Amino acid sequence: MSEWLQWLTFGLIGLGTFAIRLSFIELHGVLRLPPLLRRALAYVPAAVLAALVLPAVVLPDRHGVFDWSNPQLPAAIAAGLVAWKTRSTLLTLAVGMAVLLTLKHWGW
């Protein structure tokens, strides 16, 4: 692929990305989303957060081996239980970090 074709490809991709993002801003009040789609979009932030956090917790060394001796697993489970029961973000972070630091201090 020649250099000018690469630049053309980059430019077209950039314009396409800009058009997609601009469409959500410009069409905000014009188009109405169906209720089912609106309810489904409410779960997008949680799904994205899980997709970002889970690989870092389960496979911390970027190896394809699941290891139960990983201290991040019990810390994530404890934080998940606290989040489920209390719905408090600050308490969830505090408990998760406390469990993780305690396990690392004990040499787990």
GROMACS .gro file of C-alpha atoms in nm:
model
  108
    1MET     CA    1   0.000   0.000   0.000
    2SER     CA    2   0.144   0.335  -0.101
    3GLU     CA    3   0.195   0.620   0.141
    4TRP     CA    4  -0.077   0.844  -0.006
    5LEU     CA    5  -0.328   0.558   0.014
    6GLN     CA    6  -0.242   0.509   0.381
    7TRP     CA    7  -0.301   0.879   0.451
    8LEU     CA    8  -0.627   0.866   0.260
    9THR     CA    9  -0.735   0.564   0.466
   10PHE     CA   10  -0.645   0.742   0.792
   11GLY     CA   11  -0.835   1.051   0.684
   12LEU     CA   12  -1.147   0.857   0.586
   13ILE     CA   13  -1.142   0.662   0.912
   14GLY     CA   14  -1.103   0.988   1.104
   15LEU     CA   15  -1.394   1.148   0.918
   16GLY     CA   16  -1.609   0.842   0.978
   17THR     CA   17  -1.533   0.845   1.349
   18PHE     CA   18  -1.607   1.216   1.366
   19ALA     CA   19  -1.937   1.170   1.178
   20ILE     CA   20  -2.049   0.892   1.413
   21ARG     CA   21  -1.975   1.099   1.723
   22LEU     CA   22  -2.128   1.413   1.576
   23SER     CA   23  -2.446   1.227   1.487
   24PHE     CA   24  -2.517   1.156   1.855
   25ILE     CA   25  -2.479   1.525   1.937
   26GLU     CA   26  -2.671   1.663   1.640
   27LEU     CA   27  -2.954   1.409   1.645
   28HIS     CA   28  -2.999   1.411   2.022
   29GLY     CA   29  -3.341   1.580   2.029
   30VAL     CA   30  -3.457   1.473   1.684
   31LEU     CA   31  -3.458   1.094   1.713
   32ARG     CA   32  -3.623   0.902   1.996
   33LEU     CA   33  -3.476   0.571   2.105
   34PRO     CA   34  -3.719   0.286   2.165
   35PRO     CA   35  -3.768   0.206   2.536
   36LEU     CA   36  -3.607  -0.137   2.499
   37LEU     CA   37  -3.291   0.013   2.350
   38ARG     CA   38  -3.285   0.286   2.615
   39ARG     CA   39  -3.303   0.023   2.891
   40ALA     CA   40  -3.028  -0.182   2.724
   41LEU     CA   41  -2.800   0.122   2.699
   42ALA     CA   42  -2.823   0.166   3.076
   43TYR     CA   43  -2.605  -0.146   3.114
   44VAL     CA   44  -2.327  -0.031   2.881
   45PRO     CA   45  -2.110   0.143   3.148
   46ALA     CA   46  -2.117  -0.164   3.375
   47ALA     CA   47  -2.032  -0.394   3.085
   48VAL     CA   48  -1.741  -0.176   2.973
   49LEU     CA   49  -1.607  -0.153   3.329
   50ALA     CA   50  -1.627  -0.530   3.369
   51ALA     CA   51  -1.452  -0.583   3.035
   52LEU     CA   52  -1.168  -0.356   3.147
   53VAL     CA   53  -1.131  -0.480   3.505
   54LEU     CA   54  -1.186  -0.855   3.476
   55PRO     CA   55  -0.877  -0.940   3.266
   56ALA     CA   56  -0.656  -0.734   3.499
   57VAL     CA   57  -0.792  -0.919   3.803
   58VAL     CA   58  -0.804  -1.272   3.665
   59LEU     CA   59  -0.485  -1.264   3.457
   60PRO     CA   60  -0.257  -1.005   3.624
   61ASP     CA   61   0.067  -1.120   3.461
   62ARG     CA   62  -0.085  -1.138   3.112
   63HIS     CA   63  -0.046  -1.516   3.113
   64GLY     CA   64  -0.319  -1.748   2.998
   65VAL     CA   65  -0.314  -1.935   3.329
   66PHE     CA   66  -0.584  -1.886   3.591
   67ASP     CA   67  -0.424  -1.895   3.938
   68TRP     CA   68  -0.623  -1.919   4.263
   69SER     CA   69  -0.323  -1.793   4.462
   70ASN     CA   70  -0.367  -1.451   4.301
   71PRO     CA   71  -0.455  -1.209   4.587
   72GLN     CA   72  -0.659  -0.993   4.353
   73LEU     CA   73  -0.928  -1.261   4.323
   74PRO     CA   74  -1.044  -1.265   4.688
   75ALA     CA   75  -1.014  -0.886   4.700
   76ALA     CA   76  -1.236  -0.852   4.392
   77ILE     CA   77  -1.486  -1.100   4.533
   78ALA     CA   78  -1.500  -0.914   4.866
   79ALA     CA   79  -1.539  -0.581   4.686
   80GLY     CA   80  -1.813  -0.727   4.468
   81LEU     CA   81  -2.005  -0.853   4.770
   82VAL     CA   82  -1.976  -0.516   4.943
   83ALA     CA   83  -2.092  -0.336   4.627
   84TRP     CA   84  -2.386  -0.572   4.593
   85LYS     CA   85  -2.497  -0.535   4.956
   86THR     CA   86  -2.428  -0.165   5.021
   87ARG     CA   87  -2.428   0.004   4.675
   88SER     CA   88  -2.154   0.231   4.813
   89THR     CA   89  -1.869   0.304   4.575
   90LEU     CA   90  -1.638   0.442   4.845
   91LEU     CA   91  -1.694   0.147   5.078
   92THR     CA   92  -1.643  -0.096   4.788
   93LEU     CA   93  -1.308   0.061   4.702
   94ALA     CA   94  -1.200   0.071   5.065
   95VAL     CA   95  -1.287  -0.293   5.134
   96GLY     CA   96  -1.132  -0.417   4.809
   97MET     CA   97  -0.807  -0.230   4.869
   98ALA     CA   98  -0.796  -0.332   5.237
   99VAL     CA   99  -0.836  -0.700   5.150
  100LEU     CA  100  -0.578  -0.677   4.872
  101LEU     CA  101  -0.320  -0.496   5.087
  102THR     CA  102  -0.380  -0.735   5.379
  103LEU     CA  103  -0.329  -1.039   5.159
  104LYS     CA  104  -0.015  -0.893   5.003
  105HIS     CA  105   0.118  -0.804   5.349
  106TRP     CA  106   0.068  -1.165   5.462
  107GLY     CA  107   0.262  -1.278   5.156
  108TRP     CA  108  -0.023  -1.444   4.970
   0.00000   0.00000   0.00000
